[in-house]
mmCIF file of C-alpha atoms in Angstrom:
data_model
loop_
_atom_site.group_PDB
_atom_site.id
_atom_site.type_symbol
_atom_site.label_atom_id
_atom_site.label_comp_id
_atom_site.label_asym_id
_atom_site.label_seq_id
_atom_site.Cartn_x
_atom_site.Cartn_y
_atom_site.Cartn_z
ATOM 1 C CA ASP A 8 -13.710 -122.215 30.078
ATOM 2 C CA LEU A 9 -15.069 -123.813 26.909
ATOM 3 C CA VAL A 10 -14.571 -127.108 25.095
ATOM 4 C CA THR A 11 -15.895 -127.994 21.663
ATOM 5 C CA LEU A 12 -15.988 -131.490 20.265
ATOM 6 C CA ASP A 13 -15.154 -132.657 16.764
ATOM 7 C CA PRO A 14 -18.436 -134.091 15.410
ATOM 8 C CA ASP A 15 -16.546 -135.862 12.628
ATOM 9 C CA HIS A 16 -14.375 -137.835 15.075
ATOM 10 C CA PRO A 17 -15.062 -141.576 14.743
ATOM 11 C CA ALA A 18 -16.030 -141.810 18.415
ATOM 12 C CA LEU A 19 -18.846 -139.283 17.870
ATOM 13 C CA LEU A 20 -20.168 -140.109 14.394
ATOM 14 C CA GLY A 21 -23.953 -140.411 14.388
ATOM 15 C CA LYS A 22 -24.242 -139.471 18.076
ATOM 16 C CA SER A 23 -25.761 -136.464 19.735
ATOM 17 C CA GLY A 24 -26.707 -135.092 23.146
ATOM 18 C CA GLU A 25 -25.761 -137.093 26.207
ATOM 19 C CA ILE A 26 -24.685 -140.107 24.120
ATOM 20 C CA ALA A 27 -22.107 -137.955 22.286
ATOM 21 C CA LEU A 28 -20.856 -136.534 25.571
ATOM 22 C CA ASP A 29 -20.527 -140.014 27.092
ATOM 23 C CA SER A 30 -18.664 -141.183 24.022
ATOM 24 C CA ALA A 31 -16.296 -138.208 24.237
ATOM 25 C CA VAL A 32 -15.532 -138.822 27.913
ATOM 26 C CA PHE A 33 -14.867 -142.522 27.392
ATOM 27 C CA ALA A 34 -13.101 -142.280 24.019
ATOM 28 C CA GLY A 35 -9.779 -143.315 25.612
ATOM 29 C CA ASN A 36 -6.610 -141.657 24.319
ATOM 30 C CA ALA A 37 -8.240 -140.386 21.146
ATOM 31 C CA LEU A 38 -10.140 -137.483 22.643
ATOM 32 C CA PRO A 39 -12.442 -135.855 20.059
ATOM 33 C CA LEU A 40 -11.587 -132.312 21.148
ATOM 34 C CA SER A 41 -11.665 -129.568 18.566
ATOM 35 C CA THR A 42 -11.143 -126.413 20.631
ATOM 36 C CA VAL A 43 -10.339 -125.655 24.277
ATOM 37 C CA PHE A 44 -10.386 -122.233 25.928
ATOM 38 C CA ILE A 45 -9.214 -121.852 29.526
ATOM 39 C CA GLY A 46 -9.345 -118.502 31.225
ATOM 40 C CA GLY A 47 -10.120 -116.879 27.894
ATOM 41 C CA ARG A 48 -6.979 -118.328 26.273
ATOM 42 C CA LYS A 49 -7.212 -120.745 23.376
ATOM 43 C CA LEU A 50 -5.072 -123.742 24.301
ATOM 44 C CA VAL A 51 -6.310 -126.219 21.711
ATOM 45 C CA GLY A 52 -7.290 -125.397 18.127
ATOM 46 C CA GLU A 53 -8.233 -127.869 15.440
ATOM 47 C CA GLY A 54 -7.490 -130.663 17.923
ATOM 48 C CA ARG A 55 -3.891 -129.573 18.578
ATOM 49 C CA HIS A 56 -2.511 -128.086 21.800
ATOM 50 C CA HIS A 57 -0.789 -124.751 21.150
ATOM 51 C CA ARG A 58 2.428 -125.962 22.792
ATOM 52 C CA ARG A 59 2.373 -129.467 21.372
ATOM 53 C CA GLU A 60 5.864 -129.365 19.824
ATOM 54 C CA ALA A 61 7.468 -127.902 22.938
ATOM 55 C CA VAL A 62 5.824 -130.531 25.161
ATOM 56 C CA ARG A 63 6.842 -133.308 22.758
ATOM 57 C CA GLY A 64 10.441 -132.091 22.794
ATOM 58 C CA ARG A 65 10.598 -131.942 26.618
ATOM 59 C CA PHE A 66 8.992 -135.395 26.848
ATOM 60 C CA ALA A 67 11.581 -136.848 24.449
ATOM 61 C CA THR A 68 14.442 -135.308 26.452
ATOM 62 C CA VAL A 69 13.146 -136.745 29.733
ATOM 63 C CA MET A 70 12.556 -140.209 28.186
ATOM 64 C CA ARG A 71 16.100 -140.291 26.750
ATOM 65 C CA LYS A 72 17.516 -139.483 30.195
ATOM 66 C CA LEU A 73 15.363 -142.096 31.909
ATOM 67 C CA LEU A 74 16.259 -144.808 29.401
ATOM 68 C CA SER A 75 19.988 -144.139 29.184
#
C-alpha cells in the first residue's frame, strides 16, 4: 500500500518531515492526499477516489430515503 501527499495543499505548505505528516493526519476533512494505492490498485489519483461519482450517487439516494 502507498499514499502520497499533495505538497501544495494548504495544510502542508512550508512543512516537511514529521511536521508535514502530523499536519496531514490532523487536517480534518480536507485530507491532502494525492494518490493512494491499495493492494497494487490505484484508488485515488489527483486527490479523487476512482469511484467518487458512484459513491456520491449512492449516498444521495440513501439520504433522500432517510429524509423522506
